[in-house]
């Protein structure tokens, strides 16, 4: 018969934390940077070291860069309007599915601050933050990965919005000051003189943007390329492209290629890291 001492000698010894093998820090970072934000938020509670790593500005920047280059994570947002009964809402689909799948499935986008009877438009997306507007003057910043959102302060009193104003917006990012900014260009329908304001997320306030004001008509939403928002503009009946730098907030005319035609209308798009004319 075996004694108690013999039984104890066969028990499995659980190694202490100190004796467990540890992965190199570079390998841990390389694994974590490939995970979605929701998983990273959970893994912050693993240890103080992981919390500090995932919260560090360098890791956040690296994760954003990796996500931006992973085409399987890109989503296309669609604005839907139903007439009977009247309803406005957003849907989304996989961007890669449009190229590689015979049929692309769309899904309802569960965004905050809904007003189904009012038009909703996506103004842009930067670093996984989405900026959209409801009607003309209600702007929302939303992070779909964390579910957090922020309603921006009113650009102007509501009664002014409903008395004949045109609005154009652009959503951008100031890399130097690590600040998200929104440019608003607006004018009375009966006038050609544009007023401009810029919103800073850091200061949570609007201020006048003097450099973008004047006798100029802006068309569509601003297209963000290389830290600058770009608009098609109309000056004295001629079409051109203007940019507003997110860092120094200066407005500049963009030199256009030769199209071979003197006067024609066009819209702007983004192709990779370039502005394209359509």
XYZ file of C-alpha atoms in Angstrom:
278
model
C 0.000 0.000 0.000
C 1.316 3.374 -0.944
C 1.760 5.907 1.780
C 0.428 9.481 1.770
C 3.945 10.661 1.129
C 4.121 8.559 -2.045
C 0.786 10.024 -3.319
C 1.953 13.542 -2.711
C 5.094 12.947 -4.705
C 3.001 12.299 -7.836
C 0.972 15.560 -7.653
C 1.559 17.995 -10.539
C 3.503 21.046 -9.487
C 2.026 24.321 -10.774
C 4.864 26.639 -11.767
C 4.981 30.105 -10.280
C 4.614 33.221 -12.400
C 8.339 33.744 -12.194
C 9.064 30.347 -13.799
C 6.572 30.734 -16.674
C 8.197 31.506 -20.028
C 7.701 35.093 -21.170
C 7.284 36.237 -24.734
C 9.543 39.038 -25.956
C 7.910 42.460 -25.708
C 8.267 42.974 -29.459
C 6.296 39.778 -30.163
C 3.519 40.738 -27.704
C 3.202 44.123 -29.405
C 3.162 42.519 -32.866
C 0.281 40.250 -31.778
C -1.765 42.903 -29.992
C -1.502 45.436 -32.795
C -3.404 43.030 -35.073
C -6.399 42.731 -32.768
C -9.635 44.755 -33.003
C -10.215 47.628 -30.574
C -12.900 45.777 -28.604
C -10.432 42.989 -27.778
C -7.740 45.485 -26.795
C -10.116 47.212 -24.381
C -10.635 43.862 -22.638
C -6.922 43.020 -22.588
C -6.104 46.255 -20.782
C -7.151 44.485 -17.588
C -4.634 41.616 -18.020
C -1.837 43.474 -16.247
C -0.449 46.911 -15.528
C 2.158 46.354 -18.218
C -0.455 45.560 -20.881
C -2.576 48.513 -19.784
C 0.394 50.862 -20.168
C 1.365 49.328 -23.532
C -2.122 49.475 -25.091
C -2.705 53.006 -23.743
C 0.606 54.397 -25.020
C 0.447 56.948 -27.889
C 3.007 54.946 -29.880
C 0.912 51.758 -29.718
C -2.285 53.654 -30.617
C -0.578 55.210 -33.641
C 0.855 51.855 -34.743
C -2.526 50.140 -34.354
C -4.276 52.842 -36.397
C -1.677 52.529 -39.148
C -2.023 48.732 -39.241
C -5.819 48.948 -39.379
C -5.707 51.540 -42.159
C -3.554 49.239 -44.307
C -5.700 46.153 -43.650
C -8.310 46.330 -46.410
C -10.409 43.578 -44.820
C -11.281 46.035 -42.031
C -12.486 48.794 -44.333
C -16.226 49.467 -44.355
C -18.320 51.452 -46.812
C -21.147 53.563 -45.349
C -24.321 54.087 -47.357
C -26.993 56.726 -46.850
C -30.487 55.295 -47.358
C -33.716 57.234 -47.840
C -37.157 55.639 -47.795
C -40.105 57.679 -49.009
C -43.109 55.858 -47.529
C -42.994 56.289 -44.631
C -40.217 58.899 -44.741
C -37.083 57.563 -43.096
C -33.363 58.354 -43.311
C -30.711 55.951 -42.012
C -27.239 54.523 -42.634
C -26.100 51.047 -43.659
C -22.621 49.585 -44.082
C -20.866 46.821 -45.965
C -17.414 45.349 -46.403
C -15.329 47.274 -48.925
C -13.379 44.159 -49.930
C -16.660 42.295 -50.530
C -17.456 44.698 -53.366
C -14.396 43.435 -55.251
C -14.193 39.761 -54.338
C -17.720 38.514 -53.570
C -20.477 37.919 -56.146
C -23.025 39.505 -53.787
C -22.338 42.160 -51.146
C -24.515 42.133 -48.049
C -25.320 45.399 -46.256
C -26.206 45.862 -42.601
C -27.949 48.564 -40.588
C -25.445 50.882 -38.934
C -26.326 51.228 -35.255
C -25.155 54.810 -34.822
C -26.171 57.083 -31.919
C -28.318 60.234 -32.080
C -30.883 59.194 -34.676
C -33.580 61.444 -36.132
C -35.186 59.191 -38.787
C -37.247 61.968 -40.387
C -34.214 64.164 -40.995
C -31.423 63.695 -43.531
C -28.224 62.134 -42.178
C -24.912 62.482 -44.033
C -21.453 61.102 -43.259
C -18.904 63.911 -43.524
C -15.804 61.781 -43.204
C -13.823 59.234 -41.233
C -10.374 59.663 -39.676
C -8.511 57.189 -37.451
C -11.692 55.123 -36.914
C -13.658 58.220 -35.836
C -16.765 58.980 -37.898
C -18.229 62.452 -38.254
C -21.811 62.779 -39.453
C -24.480 65.433 -39.484
C -28.222 65.304 -39.007
C -30.144 67.929 -40.951
C -27.847 70.957 -41.341
C -26.529 72.004 -37.963
C -26.390 68.902 -35.737
C -22.925 67.311 -35.879
C -21.805 64.118 -34.126
C -18.391 62.492 -33.630
C -18.640 58.746 -33.058
C -16.184 55.925 -32.401
C -17.992 52.719 -33.455
C -15.305 50.510 -31.856
C -15.839 51.892 -28.350
C -19.403 53.172 -28.770
C -18.425 56.601 -27.450
C -19.810 59.684 -29.182
C -19.949 63.442 -28.808
C -22.500 65.938 -30.032
C -20.778 69.124 -31.111
C -21.786 72.592 -29.948
C -24.185 74.348 -32.342
C -22.518 76.192 -35.188
C -25.217 78.877 -35.119
C -28.690 79.357 -33.618
C -31.278 76.935 -35.022
C -33.541 79.743 -36.242
C -30.737 80.977 -38.531
C -30.265 77.508 -40.039
C -33.854 77.389 -41.237
C -33.798 80.802 -42.905
C -31.959 79.996 -46.115
C -28.344 78.958 -45.519
C -26.124 76.574 -47.496
C -23.591 74.431 -45.600
C -20.435 72.552 -46.562
C -18.365 70.605 -44.051
C -15.046 68.800 -43.869
C -13.605 66.502 -41.189
C -9.846 66.323 -40.693
C -6.964 65.597 -38.329
C -4.120 67.854 -37.184
C -1.166 65.482 -36.703
C 1.091 68.139 -35.180
C -1.294 69.024 -32.348
C -3.070 65.640 -32.219
C -6.418 67.343 -32.689
C -9.499 66.483 -34.713
C -11.036 69.434 -36.548
C -14.178 70.190 -38.521
C -14.393 73.019 -41.028
C -17.811 74.565 -41.680
C -18.384 76.794 -44.722
C -21.761 78.477 -44.909
C -23.519 81.313 -46.703
C -26.947 82.728 -47.259
C -28.509 81.304 -50.423
C -29.021 84.764 -51.877
C -25.344 85.724 -51.385
C -21.974 84.546 -52.662
C -19.912 85.616 -49.650
C -18.810 82.591 -47.602
C -18.358 82.568 -43.834
C -16.119 79.933 -42.289
C -15.619 78.430 -38.848
C -13.422 75.643 -37.528
C -14.139 73.312 -34.614
C -11.384 71.860 -32.423
C -12.096 68.719 -30.410
C -9.388 69.679 -27.894
C -11.006 73.019 -27.099
C -14.555 71.796 -27.824
C -15.425 75.090 -29.470
C -15.968 76.853 -32.796
C -13.969 79.875 -33.901
C -13.905 82.022 -37.025
C -11.638 80.862 -39.844
C -10.709 84.118 -41.557
C -8.522 82.634 -44.284
C -11.340 80.681 -45.980
C -13.859 83.523 -46.201
C -14.662 85.638 -49.227
C -16.415 85.707 -52.595
C -16.206 82.005 -53.300
C -18.643 79.096 -53.600
C -17.669 75.701 -52.175
C -19.132 72.461 -53.499
C -19.681 69.211 -51.589
C -17.860 67.857 -48.526
C -14.146 68.407 -47.987
C -11.868 65.528 -49.035
C -8.978 64.873 -46.633
C -5.622 64.085 -48.255
C -2.175 64.560 -46.690
C -3.475 66.659 -43.801
C -5.482 69.046 -45.974
C -9.188 69.310 -46.753
C -9.954 69.887 -50.433
C -13.015 71.454 -52.051
C -14.154 72.264 -55.554
C -14.701 76.028 -55.664
C -16.330 78.439 -58.074
C -14.757 81.878 -58.446
C -15.985 84.340 -61.084
C -17.666 81.518 -62.975
C -14.498 79.389 -63.098
C -13.886 76.050 -61.382
C -10.856 75.440 -59.205
C -9.665 73.463 -56.161
C -8.901 74.989 -52.778
C -7.331 73.304 -49.755
C -7.357 74.119 -46.048
C -4.375 72.872 -44.042
C -5.393 71.255 -40.741
C -2.189 72.429 -39.005
C -1.780 76.102 -39.942
C -5.453 76.460 -41.021
C -4.475 78.394 -44.157
C -6.459 78.292 -47.383
C -4.502 77.706 -50.616
C -5.316 77.224 -54.273
C -4.333 73.805 -55.634
C -2.696 73.664 -59.056
C -4.725 71.477 -61.397
C -3.525 69.256 -64.225
C -4.374 70.227 -67.788
C -7.730 68.661 -68.687
C -7.799 70.001 -72.237
C -11.087 71.806 -71.584
C -11.437 75.366 -70.342
C -14.675 75.252 -68.366
C -16.467 72.216 -66.966
C -17.789 71.019 -63.646
C -16.333 68.164 -61.615
C -16.371 66.605 -58.162
C -13.498 65.461 -55.958
C -12.652 62.018 -54.659
C -9.783 60.284 -52.884
C -7.709 57.581 -54.553
C -5.090 56.169 -52.182
C -3.086 59.170 -51.009
C -4.116 61.427 -53.893
C -6.974 63.763 -54.726
C -8.816 62.763 -57.888
C -11.218 64.755 -60.066
C -14.357 63.017 -61.325
